[in-house]
Every structure is written in structure tokens, then in C-alpha cells.
CSV table of C-alpha atoms and ligand atoms in Angstrom, one decimal:
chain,number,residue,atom,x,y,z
A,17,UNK,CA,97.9,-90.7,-86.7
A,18,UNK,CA,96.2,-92.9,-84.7
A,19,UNK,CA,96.6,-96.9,-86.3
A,20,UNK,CA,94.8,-100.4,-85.7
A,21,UNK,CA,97.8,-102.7,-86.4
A,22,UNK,CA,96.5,-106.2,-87.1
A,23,UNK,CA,98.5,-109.3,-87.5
A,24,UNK,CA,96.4,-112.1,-88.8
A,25,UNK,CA,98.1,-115.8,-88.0
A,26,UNK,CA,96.5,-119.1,-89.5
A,27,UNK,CA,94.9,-119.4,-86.1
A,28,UNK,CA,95.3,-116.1,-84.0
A,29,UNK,CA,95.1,-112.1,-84.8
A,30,UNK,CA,97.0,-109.7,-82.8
A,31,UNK,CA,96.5,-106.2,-82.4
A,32,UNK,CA,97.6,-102.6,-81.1
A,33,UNK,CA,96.8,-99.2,-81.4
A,34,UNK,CA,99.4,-97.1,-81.8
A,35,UNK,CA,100.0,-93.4,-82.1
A,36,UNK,CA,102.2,-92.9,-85.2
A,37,UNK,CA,103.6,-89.4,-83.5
A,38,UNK,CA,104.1,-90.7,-79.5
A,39,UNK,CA,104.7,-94.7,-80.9
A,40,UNK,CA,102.3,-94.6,-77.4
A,41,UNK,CA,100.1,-98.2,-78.0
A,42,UNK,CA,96.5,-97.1,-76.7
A,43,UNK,CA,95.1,-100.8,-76.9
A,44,UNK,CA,96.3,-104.2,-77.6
A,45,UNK,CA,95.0,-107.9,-77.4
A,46,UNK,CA,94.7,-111.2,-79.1
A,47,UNK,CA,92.3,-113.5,-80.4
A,48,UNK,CA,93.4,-116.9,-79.9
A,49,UNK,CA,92.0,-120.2,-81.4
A,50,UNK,CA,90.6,-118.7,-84.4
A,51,UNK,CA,88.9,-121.0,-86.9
A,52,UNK,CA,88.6,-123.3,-84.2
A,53,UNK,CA,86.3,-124.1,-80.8
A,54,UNK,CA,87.8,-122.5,-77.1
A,55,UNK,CA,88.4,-119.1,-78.6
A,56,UNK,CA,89.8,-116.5,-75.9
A,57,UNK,CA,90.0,-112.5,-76.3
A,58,UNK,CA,92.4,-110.9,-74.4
A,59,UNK,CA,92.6,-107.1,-74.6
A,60,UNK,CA,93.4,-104.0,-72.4
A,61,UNK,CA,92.9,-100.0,-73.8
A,62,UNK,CA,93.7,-97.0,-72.8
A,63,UNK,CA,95.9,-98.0,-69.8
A,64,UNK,CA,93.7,-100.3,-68.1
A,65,UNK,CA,94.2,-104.1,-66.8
A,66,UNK,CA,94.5,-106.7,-69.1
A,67,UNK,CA,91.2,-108.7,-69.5
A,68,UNK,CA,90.4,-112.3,-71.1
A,69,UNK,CA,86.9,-113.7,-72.1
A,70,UNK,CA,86.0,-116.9,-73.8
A,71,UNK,CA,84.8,-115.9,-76.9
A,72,UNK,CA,84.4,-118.1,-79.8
A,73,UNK,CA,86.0,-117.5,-83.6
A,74,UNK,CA,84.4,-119.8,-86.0
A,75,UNK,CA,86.6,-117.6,-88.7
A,76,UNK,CA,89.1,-114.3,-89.1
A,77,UNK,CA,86.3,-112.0,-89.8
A,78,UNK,CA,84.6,-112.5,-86.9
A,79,UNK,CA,87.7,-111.4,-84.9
A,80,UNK,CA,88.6,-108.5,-86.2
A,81,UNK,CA,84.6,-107.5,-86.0
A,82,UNK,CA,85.1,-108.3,-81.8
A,83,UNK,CA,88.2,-106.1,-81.9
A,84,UNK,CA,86.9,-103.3,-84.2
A,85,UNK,CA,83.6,-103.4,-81.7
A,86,UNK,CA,85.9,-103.4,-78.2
A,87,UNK,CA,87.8,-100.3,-79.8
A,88,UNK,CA,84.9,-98.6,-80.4
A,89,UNK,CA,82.9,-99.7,-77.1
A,90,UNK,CA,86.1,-98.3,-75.3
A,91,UNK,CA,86.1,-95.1,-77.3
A,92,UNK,CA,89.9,-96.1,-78.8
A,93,UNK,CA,89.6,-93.7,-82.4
A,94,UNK,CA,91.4,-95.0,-85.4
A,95,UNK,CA,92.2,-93.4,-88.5
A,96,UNK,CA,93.6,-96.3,-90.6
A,97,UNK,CA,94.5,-99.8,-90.2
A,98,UNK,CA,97.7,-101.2,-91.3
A,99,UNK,CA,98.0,-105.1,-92.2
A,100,UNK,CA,100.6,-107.3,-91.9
A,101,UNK,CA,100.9,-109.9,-95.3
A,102,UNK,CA,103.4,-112.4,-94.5
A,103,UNK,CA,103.6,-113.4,-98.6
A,104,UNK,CA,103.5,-110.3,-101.4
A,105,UNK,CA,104.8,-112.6,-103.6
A,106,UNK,CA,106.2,-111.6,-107.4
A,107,UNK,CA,103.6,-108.6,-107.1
A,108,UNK,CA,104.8,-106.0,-103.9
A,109,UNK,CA,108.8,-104.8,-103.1
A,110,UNK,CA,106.4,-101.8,-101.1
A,111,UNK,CA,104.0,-101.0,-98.9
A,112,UNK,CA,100.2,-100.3,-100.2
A,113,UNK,CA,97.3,-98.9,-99.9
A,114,UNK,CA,94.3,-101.6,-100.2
A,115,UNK,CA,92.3,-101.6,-103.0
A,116,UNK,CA,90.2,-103.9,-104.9
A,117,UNK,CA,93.2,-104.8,-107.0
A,118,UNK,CA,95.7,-104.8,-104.2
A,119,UNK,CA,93.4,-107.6,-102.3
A,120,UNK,CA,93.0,-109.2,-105.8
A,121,UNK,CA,96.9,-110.0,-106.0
A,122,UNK,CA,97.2,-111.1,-102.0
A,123,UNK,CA,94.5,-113.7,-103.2
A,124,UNK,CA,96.5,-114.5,-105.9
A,125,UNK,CA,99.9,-115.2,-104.5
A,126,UNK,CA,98.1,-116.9,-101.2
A,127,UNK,CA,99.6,-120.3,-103.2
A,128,UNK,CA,102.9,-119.5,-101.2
A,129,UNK,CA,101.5,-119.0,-98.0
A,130,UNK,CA,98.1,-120.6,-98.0
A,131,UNK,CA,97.6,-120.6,-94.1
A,132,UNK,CA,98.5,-116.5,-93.8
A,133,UNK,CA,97.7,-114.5,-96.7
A,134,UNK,CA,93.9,-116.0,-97.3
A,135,UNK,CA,92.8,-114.9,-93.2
A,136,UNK,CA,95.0,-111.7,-94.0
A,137,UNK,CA,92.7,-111.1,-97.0
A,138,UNK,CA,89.6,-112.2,-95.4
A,139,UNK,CA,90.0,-109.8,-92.5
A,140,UNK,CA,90.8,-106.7,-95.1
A,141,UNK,CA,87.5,-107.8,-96.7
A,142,UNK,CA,85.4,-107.3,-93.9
A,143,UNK,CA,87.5,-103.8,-93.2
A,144,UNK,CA,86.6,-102.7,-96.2
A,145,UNK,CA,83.1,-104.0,-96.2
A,146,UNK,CA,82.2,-102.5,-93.1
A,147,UNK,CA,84.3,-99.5,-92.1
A,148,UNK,CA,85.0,-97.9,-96.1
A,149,UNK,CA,85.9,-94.6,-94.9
A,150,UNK,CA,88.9,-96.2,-93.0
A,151,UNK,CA,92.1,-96.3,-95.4
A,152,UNK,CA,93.5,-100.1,-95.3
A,153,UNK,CA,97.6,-100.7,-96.1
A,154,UNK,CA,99.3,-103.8,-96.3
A,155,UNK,CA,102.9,-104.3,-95.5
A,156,UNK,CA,104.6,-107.4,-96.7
A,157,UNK,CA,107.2,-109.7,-94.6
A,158,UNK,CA,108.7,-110.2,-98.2
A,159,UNK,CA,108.9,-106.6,-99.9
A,160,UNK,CA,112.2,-105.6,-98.0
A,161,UNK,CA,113.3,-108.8,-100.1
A,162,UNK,CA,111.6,-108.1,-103.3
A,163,UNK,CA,114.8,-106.5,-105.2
A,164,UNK,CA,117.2,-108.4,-103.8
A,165,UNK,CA,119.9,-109.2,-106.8
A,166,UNK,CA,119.9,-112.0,-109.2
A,167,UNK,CA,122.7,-113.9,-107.5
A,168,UNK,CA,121.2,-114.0,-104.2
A,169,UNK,CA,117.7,-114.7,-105.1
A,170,UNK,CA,117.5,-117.2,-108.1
A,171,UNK,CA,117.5,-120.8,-107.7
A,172,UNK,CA,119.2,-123.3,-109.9
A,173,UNK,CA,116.5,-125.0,-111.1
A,174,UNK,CA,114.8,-125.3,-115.0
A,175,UNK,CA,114.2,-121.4,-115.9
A,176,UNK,CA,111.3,-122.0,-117.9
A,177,UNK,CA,109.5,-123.1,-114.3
A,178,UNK,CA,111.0,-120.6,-112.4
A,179,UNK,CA,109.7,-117.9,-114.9
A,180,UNK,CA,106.0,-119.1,-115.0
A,181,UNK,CA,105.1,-120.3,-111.5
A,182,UNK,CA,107.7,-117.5,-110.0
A,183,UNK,CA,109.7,-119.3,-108.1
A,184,UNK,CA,112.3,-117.3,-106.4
A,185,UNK,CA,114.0,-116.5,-102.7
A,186,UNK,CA,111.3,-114.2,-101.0
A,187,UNK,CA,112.6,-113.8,-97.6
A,188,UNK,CA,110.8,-113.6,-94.6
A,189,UNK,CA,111.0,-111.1,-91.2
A,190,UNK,CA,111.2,-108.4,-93.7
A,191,UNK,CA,109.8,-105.8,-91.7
A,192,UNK,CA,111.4,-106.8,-88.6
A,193,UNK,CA,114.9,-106.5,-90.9
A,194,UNK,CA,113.9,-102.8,-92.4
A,195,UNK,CA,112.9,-101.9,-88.4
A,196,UNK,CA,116.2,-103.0,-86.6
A,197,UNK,CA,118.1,-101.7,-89.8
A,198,UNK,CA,116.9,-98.3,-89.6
A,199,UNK,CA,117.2,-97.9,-85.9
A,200,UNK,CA,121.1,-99.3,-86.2
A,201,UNK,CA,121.8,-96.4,-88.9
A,202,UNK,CA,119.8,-93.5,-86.3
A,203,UNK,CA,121.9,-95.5,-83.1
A,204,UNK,CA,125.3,-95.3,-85.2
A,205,UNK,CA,124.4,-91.4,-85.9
A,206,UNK,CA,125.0,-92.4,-89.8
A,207,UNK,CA,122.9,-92.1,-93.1
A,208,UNK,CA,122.0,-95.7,-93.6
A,209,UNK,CA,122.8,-95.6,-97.4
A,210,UNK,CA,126.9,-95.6,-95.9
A,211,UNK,CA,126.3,-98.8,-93.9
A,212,UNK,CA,126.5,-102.8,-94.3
A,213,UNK,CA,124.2,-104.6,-92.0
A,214,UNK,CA,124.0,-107.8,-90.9
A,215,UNK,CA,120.6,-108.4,-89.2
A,216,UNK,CA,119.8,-111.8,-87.1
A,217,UNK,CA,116.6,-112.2,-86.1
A,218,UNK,CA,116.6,-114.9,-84.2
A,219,UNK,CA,113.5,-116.3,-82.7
A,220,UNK,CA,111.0,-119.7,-82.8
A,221,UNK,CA,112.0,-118.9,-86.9
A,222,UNK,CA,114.8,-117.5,-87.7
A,223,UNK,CA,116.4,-115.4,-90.6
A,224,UNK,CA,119.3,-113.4,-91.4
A,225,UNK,CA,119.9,-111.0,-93.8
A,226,UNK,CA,122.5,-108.6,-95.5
A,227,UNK,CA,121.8,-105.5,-95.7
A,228,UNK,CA,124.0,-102.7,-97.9
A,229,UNK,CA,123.1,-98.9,-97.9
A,230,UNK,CA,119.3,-99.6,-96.6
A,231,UNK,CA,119.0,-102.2,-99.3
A,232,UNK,CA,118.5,-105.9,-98.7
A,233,UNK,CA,121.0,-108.2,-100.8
A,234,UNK,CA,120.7,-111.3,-99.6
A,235,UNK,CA,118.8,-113.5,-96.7
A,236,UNK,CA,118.5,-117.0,-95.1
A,237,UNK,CA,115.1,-117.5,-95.8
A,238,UNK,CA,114.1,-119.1,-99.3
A,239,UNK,CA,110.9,-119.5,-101.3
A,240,UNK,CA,109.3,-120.3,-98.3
A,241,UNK,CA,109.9,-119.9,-94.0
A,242,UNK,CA,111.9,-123.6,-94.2
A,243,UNK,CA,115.0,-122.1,-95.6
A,244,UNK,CA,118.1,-121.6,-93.7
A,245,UNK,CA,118.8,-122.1,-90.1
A,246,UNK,CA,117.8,-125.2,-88.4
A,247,UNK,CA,114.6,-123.3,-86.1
A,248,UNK,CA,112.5,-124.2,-83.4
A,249,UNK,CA,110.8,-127.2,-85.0
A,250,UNK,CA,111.8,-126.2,-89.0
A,251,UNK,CA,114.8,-128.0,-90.7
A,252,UNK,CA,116.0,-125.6,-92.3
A,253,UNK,CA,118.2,-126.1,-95.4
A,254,UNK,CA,118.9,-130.1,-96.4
A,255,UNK,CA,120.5,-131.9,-99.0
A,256,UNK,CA,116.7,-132.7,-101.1
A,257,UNK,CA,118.4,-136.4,-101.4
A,258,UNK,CA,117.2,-136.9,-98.1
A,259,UNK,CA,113.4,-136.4,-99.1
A,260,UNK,CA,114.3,-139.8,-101.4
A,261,UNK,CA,115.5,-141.5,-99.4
A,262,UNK,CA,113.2,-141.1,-96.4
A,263,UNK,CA,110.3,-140.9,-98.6
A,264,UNK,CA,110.2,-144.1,-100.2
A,265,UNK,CA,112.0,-146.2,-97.0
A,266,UNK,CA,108.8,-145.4,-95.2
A,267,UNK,CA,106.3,-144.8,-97.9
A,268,UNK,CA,105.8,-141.2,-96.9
A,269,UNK,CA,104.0,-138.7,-99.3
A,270,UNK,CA,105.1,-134.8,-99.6
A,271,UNK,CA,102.9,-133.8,-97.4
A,272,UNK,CA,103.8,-136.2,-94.4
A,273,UNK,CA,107.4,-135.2,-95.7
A,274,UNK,CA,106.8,-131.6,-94.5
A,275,UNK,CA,105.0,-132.0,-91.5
A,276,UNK,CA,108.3,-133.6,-90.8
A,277,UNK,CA,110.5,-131.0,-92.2
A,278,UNK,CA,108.5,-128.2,-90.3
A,279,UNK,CA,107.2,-129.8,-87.0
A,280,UNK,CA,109.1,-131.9,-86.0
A,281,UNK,CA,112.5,-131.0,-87.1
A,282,UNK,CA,115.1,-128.3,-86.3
A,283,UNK,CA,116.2,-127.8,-82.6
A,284,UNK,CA,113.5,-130.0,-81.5
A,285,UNK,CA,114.9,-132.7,-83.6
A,286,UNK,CA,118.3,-132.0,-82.6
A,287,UNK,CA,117.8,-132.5,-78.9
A,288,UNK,CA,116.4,-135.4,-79.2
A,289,UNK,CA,112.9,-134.2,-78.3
A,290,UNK,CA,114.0,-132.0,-75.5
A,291,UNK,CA,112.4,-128.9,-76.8
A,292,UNK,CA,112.0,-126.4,-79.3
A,293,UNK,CA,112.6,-123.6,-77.2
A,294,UNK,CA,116.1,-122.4,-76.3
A,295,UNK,CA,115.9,-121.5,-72.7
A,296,UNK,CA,114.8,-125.1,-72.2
A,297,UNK,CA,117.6,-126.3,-74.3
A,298,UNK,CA,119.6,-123.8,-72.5
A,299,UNK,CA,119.2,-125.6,-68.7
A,300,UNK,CA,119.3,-128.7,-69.7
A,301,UNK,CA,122.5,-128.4,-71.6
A,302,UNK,CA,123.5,-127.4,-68.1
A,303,UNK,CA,122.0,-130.1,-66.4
A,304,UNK,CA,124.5,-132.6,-68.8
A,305,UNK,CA,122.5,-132.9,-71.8
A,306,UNK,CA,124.5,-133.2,-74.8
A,307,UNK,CA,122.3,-133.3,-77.2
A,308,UNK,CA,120.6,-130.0,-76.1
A,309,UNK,CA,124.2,-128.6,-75.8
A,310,UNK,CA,124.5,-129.6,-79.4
A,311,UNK,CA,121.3,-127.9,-81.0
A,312,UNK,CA,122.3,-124.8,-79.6
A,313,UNK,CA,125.7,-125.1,-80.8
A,314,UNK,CA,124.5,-126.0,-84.2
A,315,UNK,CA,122.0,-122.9,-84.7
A,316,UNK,CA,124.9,-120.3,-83.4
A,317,UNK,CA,127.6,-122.1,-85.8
A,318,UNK,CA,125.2,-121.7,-88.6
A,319,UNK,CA,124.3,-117.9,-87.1
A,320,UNK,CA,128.0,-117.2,-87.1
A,321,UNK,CA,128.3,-119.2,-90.9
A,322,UNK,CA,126.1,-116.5,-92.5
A,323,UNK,CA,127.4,-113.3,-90.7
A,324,UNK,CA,130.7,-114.6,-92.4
A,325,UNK,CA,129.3,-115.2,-95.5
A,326,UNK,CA,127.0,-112.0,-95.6
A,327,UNK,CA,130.4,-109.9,-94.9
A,328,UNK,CA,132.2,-111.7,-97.8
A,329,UNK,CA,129.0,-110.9,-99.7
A,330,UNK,CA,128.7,-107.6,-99.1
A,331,UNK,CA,132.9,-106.5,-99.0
A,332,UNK,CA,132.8,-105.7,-95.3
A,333,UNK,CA,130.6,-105.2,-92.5
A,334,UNK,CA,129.6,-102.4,-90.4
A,335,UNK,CA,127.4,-103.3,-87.6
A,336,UNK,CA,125.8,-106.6,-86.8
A,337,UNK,CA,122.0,-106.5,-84.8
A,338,UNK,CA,120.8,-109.1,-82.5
A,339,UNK,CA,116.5,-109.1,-82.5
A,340,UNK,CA,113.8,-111.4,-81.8
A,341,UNK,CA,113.3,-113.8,-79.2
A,342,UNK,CA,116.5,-115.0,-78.9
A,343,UNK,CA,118.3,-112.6,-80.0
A,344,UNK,CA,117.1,-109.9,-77.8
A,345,UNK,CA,117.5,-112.5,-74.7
A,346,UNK,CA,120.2,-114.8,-74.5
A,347,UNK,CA,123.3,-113.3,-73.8
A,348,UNK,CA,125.2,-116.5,-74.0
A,349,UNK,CA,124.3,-116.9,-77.5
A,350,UNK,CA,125.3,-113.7,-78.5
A,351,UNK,CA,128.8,-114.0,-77.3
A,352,UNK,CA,128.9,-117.7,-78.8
A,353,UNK,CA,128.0,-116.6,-82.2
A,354,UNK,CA,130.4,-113.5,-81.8
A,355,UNK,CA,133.3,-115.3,-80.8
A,356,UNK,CA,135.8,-116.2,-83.5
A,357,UNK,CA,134.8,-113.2,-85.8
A,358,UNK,CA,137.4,-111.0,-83.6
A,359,UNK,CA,139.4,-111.7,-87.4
A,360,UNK,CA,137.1,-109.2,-89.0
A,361,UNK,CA,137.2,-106.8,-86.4
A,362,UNK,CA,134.5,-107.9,-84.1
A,363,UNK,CA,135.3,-107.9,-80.0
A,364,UNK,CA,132.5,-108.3,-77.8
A,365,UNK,CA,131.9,-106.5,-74.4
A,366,UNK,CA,130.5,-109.3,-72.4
A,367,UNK,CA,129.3,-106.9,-69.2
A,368,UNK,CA,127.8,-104.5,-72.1
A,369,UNK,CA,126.7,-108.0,-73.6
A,370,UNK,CA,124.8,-108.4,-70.1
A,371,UNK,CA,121.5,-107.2,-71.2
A,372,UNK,CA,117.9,-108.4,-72.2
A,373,UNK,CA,115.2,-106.8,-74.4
A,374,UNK,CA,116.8,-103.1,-74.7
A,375,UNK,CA,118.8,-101.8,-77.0
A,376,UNK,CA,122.1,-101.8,-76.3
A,377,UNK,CA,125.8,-101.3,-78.1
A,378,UNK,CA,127.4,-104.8,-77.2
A,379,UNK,CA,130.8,-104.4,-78.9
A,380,UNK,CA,133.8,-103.2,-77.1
A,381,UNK,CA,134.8,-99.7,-77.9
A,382,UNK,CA,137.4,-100.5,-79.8
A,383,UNK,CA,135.5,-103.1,-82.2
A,384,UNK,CA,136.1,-102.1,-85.4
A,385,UNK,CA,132.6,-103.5,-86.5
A,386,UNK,CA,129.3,-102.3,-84.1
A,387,UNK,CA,127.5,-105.2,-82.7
A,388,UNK,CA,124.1,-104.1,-81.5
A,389,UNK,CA,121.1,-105.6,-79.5
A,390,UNK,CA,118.2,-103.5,-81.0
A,391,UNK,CA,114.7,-105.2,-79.7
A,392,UNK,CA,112.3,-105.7,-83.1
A,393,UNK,CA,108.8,-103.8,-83.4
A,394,UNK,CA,107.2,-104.6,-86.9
A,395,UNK,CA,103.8,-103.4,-84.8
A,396,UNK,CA,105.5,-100.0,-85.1
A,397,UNK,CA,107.0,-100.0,-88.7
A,398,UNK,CA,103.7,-101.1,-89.7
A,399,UNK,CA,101.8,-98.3,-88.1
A,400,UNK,CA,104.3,-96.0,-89.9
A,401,UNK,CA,104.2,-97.0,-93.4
A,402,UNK,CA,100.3,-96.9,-92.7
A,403,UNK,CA,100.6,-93.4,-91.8
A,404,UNK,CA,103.1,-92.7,-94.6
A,405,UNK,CA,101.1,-94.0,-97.3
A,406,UNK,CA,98.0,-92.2,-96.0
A,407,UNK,CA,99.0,-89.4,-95.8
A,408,UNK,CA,101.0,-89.2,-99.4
B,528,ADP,P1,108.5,-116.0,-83.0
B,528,ADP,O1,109.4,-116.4,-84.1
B,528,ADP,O2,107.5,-117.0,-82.7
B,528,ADP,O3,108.0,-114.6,-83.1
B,528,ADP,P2,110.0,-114.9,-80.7
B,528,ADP,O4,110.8,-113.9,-81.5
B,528,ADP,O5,109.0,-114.5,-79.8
B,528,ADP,O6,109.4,-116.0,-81.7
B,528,ADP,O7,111.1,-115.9,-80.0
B,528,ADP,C1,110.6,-117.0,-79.2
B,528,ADP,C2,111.8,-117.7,-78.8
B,528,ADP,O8,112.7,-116.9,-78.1
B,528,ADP,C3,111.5,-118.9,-77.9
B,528,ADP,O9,111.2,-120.0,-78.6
B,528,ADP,C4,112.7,-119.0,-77.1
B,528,ADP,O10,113.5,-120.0,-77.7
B,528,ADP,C5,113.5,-117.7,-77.3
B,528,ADP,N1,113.8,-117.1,-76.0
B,528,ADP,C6,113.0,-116.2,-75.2
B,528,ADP,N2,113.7,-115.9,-74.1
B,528,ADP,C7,114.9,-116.5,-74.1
B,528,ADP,C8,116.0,-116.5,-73.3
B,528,ADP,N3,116.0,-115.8,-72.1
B,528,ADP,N4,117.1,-117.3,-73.6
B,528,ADP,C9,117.1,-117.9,-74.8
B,528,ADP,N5,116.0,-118.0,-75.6
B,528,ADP,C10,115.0,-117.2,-75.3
């Protein structure tokens, strides 16, 4: 089956084409600056070059209309579109196929994730509005996190709140989890219902999650994307204390708060403003900057933290996966986070370890738990469910 994958960002949507049967992507692109003026469309089909045209995008709808328009103009045939929801919220632990009902409840959890699931929901709108013979499914960064247990996904907080205005751990990278997850289990040539999974997707944000017999039971990321690992420019977890404190020493309100905590925080922070990126963080820690030295050190200690934890969690630990940005690209992290886990039975191969954006077994031989780099494709698991669920 042939599926239009679209990814709809607070300021962007991304696409491809893929061929459920070959995983062959037909056509792919980007609209960039969405919602706002100096709008760009990049896109290439069926094997030609790449092209980019200004094109402006007062709002979501209008990009996916250019898209579903260049598709057609370049004779690219779809048969169902498959959307990615960052937020399901208390509603969906599965994929779904879009109906009026589905849309209603994206809508109504968009509370948690204002700046993604009200574009997502706008761009379905016109999908169904304009194209209603083409089935529409959502799949849900959270869902892979929707049954995680009690333990691992309450907060200790008033229960009466929590209960009305569902306030819970979602998750995030949920897809890109399930994806790496099940390619670990076909890699290891074992029914992933016998395995224990630790999954670090490690990119600009950052999760990890643990991941026993297919099932997610526990991740980094809270009730929303700032949980966890310090990230690019994200804090991560913090003692709240420090909100007081801050807050009323320079008369800040929640909202400046946060554009602290998620801007202008995390490894940015921690470098003293070198950058949120770790390659840059990377040379200048080489070039005798401490401070970069130190954020990196600080995101792999916490990395390495909750691989520990997650095996203590789950009894035990079969494979670990590298994915995402990082993950899939910096060798020297890898090995960093790795080393000192050789106690429960993890020993790196550091020329097998020597690789970038494939997958790749990265353990020794004789390591007693699998450590994988498997490169993430959400584009792909998305395209599948699509064609799953469409076909019954
Ligand atoms: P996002 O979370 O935005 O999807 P990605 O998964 O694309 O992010 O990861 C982007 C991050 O990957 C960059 O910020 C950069 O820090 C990191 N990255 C990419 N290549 C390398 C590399 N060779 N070494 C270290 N980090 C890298």
C-alpha cells in the first residue's frame, strides 16, 4: 500500500511516500516556516533532484493542500495517509483510524501539547474535507506509553487532581521506541515477548525507555517532553524548589519560567552557551572547553543512570539500542555511556562500535547483554500501522 506520511510540527510538515510492501519512499519534502512569512517547499518524487521554492504558509492546511497538489501534479498515487499525533493523551494506547470522533478527542487533549496536536488536527480536517475517499490514521508518540504500570506512570501529587485533569507520565518518542524495539527482537532472531529492552533515543530531545516482552514499562519522559534528561536546550528533571526560588528573586511568571526551562536550558545551559548541539560540544571539549566537556558528560551519566535503573526495573536486561541523532552518530558517546555497565554483563566492541547511521551489533561477542545501534524510522512504522489498520 502506497502511504502519504505526514508529520505536522508547530511550524513545519514533513512528508514521504512510502510503499508499505518495498518500505521504497516514492516522494518526500518539507514545508518550512508554516504559520509564518518566508515559507520554503522542498520536495523531490519518484527519484528525481531535490527542489526548493518560496512558497508561503499562512497556516497547516495550506501545506498539506501544496503537498497533496505536488503528489498529484507528479502522478505519486496514495491510498491512505497516516498522521503522526505527538499527544493521544488519556484517550489512545493504539493506532486509529480518523473519524469524526477520533479528531474530536485529539482536539480535546491538544491542552497537553497545544503547539502539535491543534496543526495535526487541522491538517486531518482538510484531508478529510477534501480527499473523503482517502482512509486517515493517527499514530500517537504517547500510545506505546499508554499502559505503562501504575508505579512507573503516576505522580505523587493530590489524586483527586490527577483523576480529573489526567495528569499522568505519557512518554514521548513512542513510535520511534516500538520501531527500534521490534527491529532489535527480528536482529536478535527472538520473539520479542522473551526480551527486555532498553531503548535510548537520543537526539535534540531525548528519552529512554524500558521495554519488557514488547510492552513499555517505564520511560524518561513525563507528562510532558521536559522530563528526564537534560536535552539540547530542555532541563530536564529539577528539584520544583528551584522554580521558587528563581521565580520570585527575579519576578518571573510561569510562563517566562518555561521558556527558561525549555530554551534555554539543558546542554546549552550547561556549556555555558556553547551550543545545543553535541558535535559542537563535541570539538570544543576538544579544543579545552570544560564546560562543554561537562554537558556531554552530564547527559551520558544520566543515559547510563537510567539503563541501570531500567535493568533494576525490569530484573535484567537483554539488549540495549542506540537511535536518534545522537545515538545513531557518536561513537564516543556510546562507548562512554557503556562503560562501567561491564558489571551487568555489558562489554563493548569499540571497532564494531565504529559506525554511524546503520544498524549495527556493537557489543563484543561475548557480552552477555546485546548492545545495538538500530537507526530510528517512525516515517516507516507510521506507514505500517496505516496500512494495518486499513486493511483490518
Ligand atoms: P530531533 O530530536 O530534533 O529529531 P535528531 O534525532 O535529528 O533530533 O538529533 C539531532 C542531534 O543529533 C543534533 O542536535 C546533534 O546534537 C546530534 N548529532 C548529529 N550528528 C552527530 C554526531 N556525529 N555526533 C554527535 N552528535 C550528533
Amino acid at each position: 500500500m502506497n502511504v502519504l506520511v505526514v508529520n505536522a510540527g508547530s511550524s513545519t510538515l514533513k512528508y514521504q511516500v512510502i510503499d508499505t510492501k518495498s518500505h521504497k519512499v516514492s516522494a518526500k519534502g518539507s514545508c518550512e516556516r508554516v504559520c509564518f512569512t518566508g515559507g520554503t517547499f522542498t520536495h523531490a518524487a519518484n527519484g528525481s533532484k531535490k527542489v526548493t521554492e518560496n512558497i508561503e504558509f499562512p497556516d497547516h492546511k495550506v501545506a498539506i493542500e501544496v503537498v497533496l497538489k505536488d503528489l498529484e501534479a507528479n502522478g505519486v498515487k496514495i491510498e491512505g495517509i497516516g498522521h503522526r499525533i505527538v499527544q493521544g493523551g488519556w484517550y489512545f494506547g493504539d493506532s486509529s483510524l480518523v473519524d469524526e470522533d477520533v479528531l474530536a478527542k485529539i482536539r480535546e487533549v491538544a491542552p497537553l501539547a497545544p503547539l502539535h496536536n491543534n496543526p495535526e488536527a487541522n491538517v486531518i480536517e482538510y484531508c478529510l474535507e477534501q480527499y473523503p475517499d482517502l482512509p486517515n490514521v493517527t499514530v500517537y508518540d504517547t500510545a506505546f506509553h499508554f499502559n505503562m504500570p501504575e508505579v512507573a506512570k503516576t505522580y505523587a501529587l493530590p489524586k483527586d487532581v490527577c483523576d480529573k485533569l489526567h495528569i499522568r507520565k505519557y512518554g514521548a518518542h513512542g513510535t520511534s521506541h516500538r520501531y527500534v524495539s521490534g527491529r532489535c527482537a527480528e536482529l536478535m532472531g527472538k520473539p520479542i515477548e522473551e526480551l527486555k529492552i532498553v531503548s535510548c533515543h537520543m537526539g535534540n530531545g531525548s528519552s529512554i525507555a524500558a521495554i519488557d516482552g514488547g510492552k513499555c514499562v517505564d520511560t524518561s519522559m513525563g507528562f510532558t517532553p521536559l522530563a528526564g534528561l537534560p536535552m539540547g536546550t530542555r532541563s530536564g528533571d529539577l528539584d520544583a524548589g528551584i522554580l521558587q526560588y528563581l521565580m520570585n528573586k527575579y519576578q518571573l511568571n510561569i510562563d517566562d519560567m518555561l521558556n527558561i526551562l525549555n530554551k534555554k536550558s539543558g546542554v546549552l545551559a550547561l556549556s555555558d552557551g556553547v551550543s545545543s548541539d553535541f558535535r559542537d560540544l563535541e570539538n570544543a571539549h576538544k579544543e579545552g572547553n570544560e564546560r562543554a566537556g561537562l554537558a556531554v558528560d552530564m547527559f551520558n551519566y544520566g543515559v547510563k543512570k537510567l539503563i541501570g535503573a531500567y535493568a533494576a526495573a525490569m530484573g535484567g536486561v537483554d539488549a540495549i539500542i542506540f537511535t536518534a541523532g545522537v545515538g545513531e552518530n557518536s561513537a564516543s558517546q556510546r562507548l562512554d555511556i557503556a562503560s562501567g555497565l561491564e558489571f551487568m554483563g555489558v562489554k563493548m566492541d569499540a571497532e564494531a562500535n565504529n559506525v554511524r547511521g546503520k544498524e549495527a551489533v556493537i557489543s563484543a561477542a561475548d557480552s552477555k547483554v546485546k548492545v545495538l545501534l538500530i537507526p530510528t524510522n517512525e516515517e516507516l512504522m507510521i506507514a505500517m500501522d496505516t496500512a494495518a489498520i486499513v486493511k483490518g
